Coordinates of C-alpha atoms in Angstrom, one line a residue:
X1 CA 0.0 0.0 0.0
X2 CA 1.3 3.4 -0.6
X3 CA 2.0 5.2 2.4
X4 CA -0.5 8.0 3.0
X5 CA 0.8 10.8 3.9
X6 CA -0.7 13.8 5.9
X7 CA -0.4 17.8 4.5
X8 CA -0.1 20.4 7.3
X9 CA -1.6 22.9 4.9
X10 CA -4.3 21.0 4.1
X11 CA -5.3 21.0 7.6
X12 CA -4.9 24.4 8.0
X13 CA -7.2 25.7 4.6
X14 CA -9.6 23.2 5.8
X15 CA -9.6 24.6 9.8
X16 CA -9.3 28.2 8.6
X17 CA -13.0 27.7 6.2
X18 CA -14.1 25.6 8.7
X19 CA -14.1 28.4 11.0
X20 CA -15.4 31.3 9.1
X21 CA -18.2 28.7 7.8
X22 CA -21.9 28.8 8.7
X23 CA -21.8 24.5 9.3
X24 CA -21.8 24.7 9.3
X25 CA -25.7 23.0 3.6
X26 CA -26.8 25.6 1.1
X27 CA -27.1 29.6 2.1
X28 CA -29.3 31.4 -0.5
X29 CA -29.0 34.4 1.2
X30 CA -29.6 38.1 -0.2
X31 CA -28.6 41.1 2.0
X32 CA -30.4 44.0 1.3
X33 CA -29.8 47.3 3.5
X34 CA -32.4 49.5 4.0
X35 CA -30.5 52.8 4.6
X36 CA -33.2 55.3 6.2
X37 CA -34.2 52.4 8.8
X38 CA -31.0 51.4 9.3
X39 CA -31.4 47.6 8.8
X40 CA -30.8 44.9 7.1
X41 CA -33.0 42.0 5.4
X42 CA -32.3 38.8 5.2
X43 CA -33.4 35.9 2.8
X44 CA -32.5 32.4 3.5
X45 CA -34.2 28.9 2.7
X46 CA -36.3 29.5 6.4
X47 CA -37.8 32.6 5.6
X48 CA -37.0 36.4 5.6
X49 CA -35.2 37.8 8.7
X50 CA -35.1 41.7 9.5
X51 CA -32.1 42.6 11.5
X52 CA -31.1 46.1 12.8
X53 CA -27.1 47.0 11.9
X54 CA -24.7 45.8 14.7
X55 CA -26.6 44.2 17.0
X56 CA -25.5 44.0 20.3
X57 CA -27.1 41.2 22.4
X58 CA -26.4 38.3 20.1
X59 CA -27.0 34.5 20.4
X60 CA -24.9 31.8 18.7
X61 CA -26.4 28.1 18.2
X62 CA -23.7 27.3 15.8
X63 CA -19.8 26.6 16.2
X64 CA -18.9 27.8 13.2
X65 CA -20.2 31.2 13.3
X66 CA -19.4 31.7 17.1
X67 CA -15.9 31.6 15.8
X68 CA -16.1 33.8 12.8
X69 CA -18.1 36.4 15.2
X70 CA -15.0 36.1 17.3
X71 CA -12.6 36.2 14.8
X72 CA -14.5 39.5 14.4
X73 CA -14.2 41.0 17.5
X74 CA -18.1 40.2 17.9
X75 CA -19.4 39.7 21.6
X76 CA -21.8 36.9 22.2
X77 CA -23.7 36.9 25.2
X78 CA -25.4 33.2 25.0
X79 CA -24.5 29.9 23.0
X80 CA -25.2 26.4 24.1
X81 CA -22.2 25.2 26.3
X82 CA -22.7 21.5 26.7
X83 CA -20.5 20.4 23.2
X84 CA -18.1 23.4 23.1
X85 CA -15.0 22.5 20.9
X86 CA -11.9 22.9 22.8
X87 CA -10.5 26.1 20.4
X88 CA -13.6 28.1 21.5
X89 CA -12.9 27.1 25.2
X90 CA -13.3 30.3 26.2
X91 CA -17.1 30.5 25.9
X92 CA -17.3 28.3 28.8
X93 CA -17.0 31.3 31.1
X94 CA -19.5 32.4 33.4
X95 CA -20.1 35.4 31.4
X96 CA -21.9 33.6 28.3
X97 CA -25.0 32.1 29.6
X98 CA -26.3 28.6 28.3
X99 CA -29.2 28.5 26.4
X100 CA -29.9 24.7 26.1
X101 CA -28.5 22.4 23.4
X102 CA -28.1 22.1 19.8
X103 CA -31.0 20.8 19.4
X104 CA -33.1 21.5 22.3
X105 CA -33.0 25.2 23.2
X106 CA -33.4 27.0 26.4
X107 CA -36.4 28.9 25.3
X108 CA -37.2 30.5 28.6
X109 CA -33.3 31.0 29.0
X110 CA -33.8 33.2 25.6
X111 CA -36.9 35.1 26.4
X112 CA -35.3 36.6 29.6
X113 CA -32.1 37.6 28.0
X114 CA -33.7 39.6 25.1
X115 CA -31.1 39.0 21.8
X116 CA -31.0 41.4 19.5
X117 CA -30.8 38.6 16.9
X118 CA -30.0 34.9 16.9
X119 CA -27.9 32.5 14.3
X120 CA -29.2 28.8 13.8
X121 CA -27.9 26.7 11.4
X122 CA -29.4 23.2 10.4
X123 CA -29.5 21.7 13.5
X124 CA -31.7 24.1 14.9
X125 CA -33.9 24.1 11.4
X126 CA -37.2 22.1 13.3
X127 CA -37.4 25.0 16.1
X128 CA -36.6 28.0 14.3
X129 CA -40.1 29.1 13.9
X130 CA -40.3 28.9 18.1
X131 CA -36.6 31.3 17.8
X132 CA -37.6 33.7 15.5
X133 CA -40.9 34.7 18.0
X134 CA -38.4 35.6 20.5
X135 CA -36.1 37.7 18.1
X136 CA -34.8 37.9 14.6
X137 CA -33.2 34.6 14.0
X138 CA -30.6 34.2 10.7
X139 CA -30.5 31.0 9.5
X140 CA -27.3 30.0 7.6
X141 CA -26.2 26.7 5.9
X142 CA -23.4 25.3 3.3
X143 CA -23.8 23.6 1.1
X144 CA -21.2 20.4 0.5
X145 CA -22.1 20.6 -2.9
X146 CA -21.4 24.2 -3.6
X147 CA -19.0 24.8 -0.1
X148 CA -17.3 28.1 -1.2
X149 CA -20.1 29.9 -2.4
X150 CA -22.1 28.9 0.4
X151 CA -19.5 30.0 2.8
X152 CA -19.0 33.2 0.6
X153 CA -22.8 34.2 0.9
X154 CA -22.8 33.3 4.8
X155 CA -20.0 35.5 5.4
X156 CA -21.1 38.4 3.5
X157 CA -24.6 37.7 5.8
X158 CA -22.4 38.4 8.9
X159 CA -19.9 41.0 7.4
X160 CA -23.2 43.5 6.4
X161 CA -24.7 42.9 9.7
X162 CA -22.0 44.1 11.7
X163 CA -20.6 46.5 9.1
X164 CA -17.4 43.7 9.0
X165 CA -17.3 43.4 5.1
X166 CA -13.6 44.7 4.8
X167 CA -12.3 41.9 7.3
X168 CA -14.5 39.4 5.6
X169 CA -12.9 40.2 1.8
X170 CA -9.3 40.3 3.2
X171 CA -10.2 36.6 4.7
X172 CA -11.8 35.0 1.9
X173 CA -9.3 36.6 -0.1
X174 CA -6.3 34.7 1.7
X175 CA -8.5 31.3 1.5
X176 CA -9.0 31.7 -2.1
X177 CA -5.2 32.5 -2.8
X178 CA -4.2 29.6 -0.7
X179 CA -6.7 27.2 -2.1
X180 CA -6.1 28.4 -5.6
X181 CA -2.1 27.5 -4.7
X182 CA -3.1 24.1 -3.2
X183 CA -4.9 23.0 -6.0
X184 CA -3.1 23.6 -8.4
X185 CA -0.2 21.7 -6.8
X186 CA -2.9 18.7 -6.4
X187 CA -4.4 18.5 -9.7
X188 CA -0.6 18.9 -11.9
X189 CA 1.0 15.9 -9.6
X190 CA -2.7 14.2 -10.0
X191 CA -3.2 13.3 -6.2
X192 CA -6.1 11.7 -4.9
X193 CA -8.2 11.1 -1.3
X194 CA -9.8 9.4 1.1
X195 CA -12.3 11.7 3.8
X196 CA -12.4 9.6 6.6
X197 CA -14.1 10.3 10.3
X198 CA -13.7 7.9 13.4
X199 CA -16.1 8.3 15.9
X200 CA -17.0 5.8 19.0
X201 CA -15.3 3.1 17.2
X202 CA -17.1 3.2 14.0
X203 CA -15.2 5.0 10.8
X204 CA -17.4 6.5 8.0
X205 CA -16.2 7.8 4.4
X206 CA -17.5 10.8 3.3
X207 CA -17.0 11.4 -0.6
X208 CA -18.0 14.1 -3.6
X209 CA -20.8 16.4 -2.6
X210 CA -20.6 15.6 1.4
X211 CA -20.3 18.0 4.0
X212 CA -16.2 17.7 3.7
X213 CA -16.7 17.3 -0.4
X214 CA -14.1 20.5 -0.3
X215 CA -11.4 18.3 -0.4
X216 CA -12.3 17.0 -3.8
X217 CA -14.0 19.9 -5.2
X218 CA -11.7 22.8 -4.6
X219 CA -8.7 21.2 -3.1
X220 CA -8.7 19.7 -6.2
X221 CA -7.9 15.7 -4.9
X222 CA -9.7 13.1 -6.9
X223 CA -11.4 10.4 -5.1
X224 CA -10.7 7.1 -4.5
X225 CA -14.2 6.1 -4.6
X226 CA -16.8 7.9 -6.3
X227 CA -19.9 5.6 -5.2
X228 CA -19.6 6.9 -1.7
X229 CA -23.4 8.3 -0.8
X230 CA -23.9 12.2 -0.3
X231 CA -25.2 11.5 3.7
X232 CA -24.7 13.6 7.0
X233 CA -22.6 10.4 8.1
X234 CA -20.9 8.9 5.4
X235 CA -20.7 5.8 4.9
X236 CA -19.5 3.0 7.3
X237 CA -16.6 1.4 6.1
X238 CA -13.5 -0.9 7.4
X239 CA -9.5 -0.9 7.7
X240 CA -10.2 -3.5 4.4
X241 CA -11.3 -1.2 2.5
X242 CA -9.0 1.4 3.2
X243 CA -6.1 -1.3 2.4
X244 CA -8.0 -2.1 -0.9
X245 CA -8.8 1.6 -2.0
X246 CA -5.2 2.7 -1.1
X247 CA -5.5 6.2 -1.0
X248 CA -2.5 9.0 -1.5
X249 CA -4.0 11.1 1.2
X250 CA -6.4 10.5 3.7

């Protein structure tokens, strides 16, 4: 088997989007700013969402836009603490209150602490009707199938609301350069890739079109296996047929 081999800047383009993405399925969204009223409207596949410029009291149910509003300088003042990644440690403090879970909010929690607006993503899809009662709720999503786009149109989302949109087009420039760089190095030597995911002792491949389908589509790595099915978990596969697909990179 060829040995597979790990790339640090691979990592680090896929961390970097990772963290200014809204995980994080596919953002239609069209910013429109209503100058005289000072606010901004919002489209997404949920509905329309009316948000005043620079909120202050803001509310987080997703990672991946907690740490782009940080990255931003953007104060949070409640996000669900119970699964908080270790690089956004810091929200544990006593100072961000907990608002439930991913998927089951604090809805009283909420009420009392009056957001100016709140950010959901798809895990949060079922009780954003219940959210948006409270306050303006944003909804944003990527797309696997479309990641960069998706990812583009989130950001600008967050960049108009908090009048950010300089430090969102320096960022996405430096992605772009540095993806453009990678995959140009990937597709001349003609490299290809397995996504794989271990969890509780299962491991699942995740293929073209998936939620990690970045690595193919603008990192520019072919796959090893293009019959992998476009689910949340991926498929479940073995060591076997890791062995048997023999991938350059994994």
């Amino acid at each position: 088997m060829t040995k597979i081999k790990k790339i640090s800047v691979l990592s680090l383009l896929i961390i970097s989007i990772f963290s200014l993405a809204a995980c994080t399925n596919t953002a239609s969204s069209n910013v429109e700013i209503e100058d005289e009223k000072n606010m901004i409207t919002v489209n997404h596949r949920l509905g329309e969402t009316i948000v005043a410029e620079n909120p202050e009291r803001v509310i987080v149910f997703d990672y991946a836009t907690l740490d782009t509003l940080d990255a931003m300088g953007i104060e949070v003042i409640g996000l669900p603490k119970s699964n908080i990644p270790t690089f956004l440690s810091k929200f544990n403090d006593d100072k961000y209150e907990d608002v439930g879970t991913l998927f089951e909010p604090d809805f009283e929690k909420i009420f009392e602490l009056q957001p100016d607006v709140i950010f959901v993503s798809a895990r949060q899809a079922e009780v954003y009707d219940e959210l948006a009662k409270i306050a303006p709720t944003v909804f944003l999503e990527v797309d696997g199938a479309d990641y960069m786009n998706s990812v583009t149109k989130n950001l600008t989302v967050l960049g108009e609301i908090f009048n950010k949109e300089e430090i969102v087009e320096a960022e996405l420039e430096k992605i772009n350069i540095a993806i453009s760089e990678l995959k140009e190095k990937v597709i001349e030597d003609e490299k290809n890739a397995l996504i794989v995911m271990a969890n509780d002792g299962n491991i699942s491949a995740y293929g073209e079109g998936s939620r990690f389908g970045i690595v193919h589509s603008e990192f520019g790595f072919k796959p090893v296996d293009r019959n992998i099915s476009v689910t949340k978990h991926g498929d479940n596969i073995s060591f076997e047929y890791i062995l048997e697909k023999n991938p350059e990179y994994i």
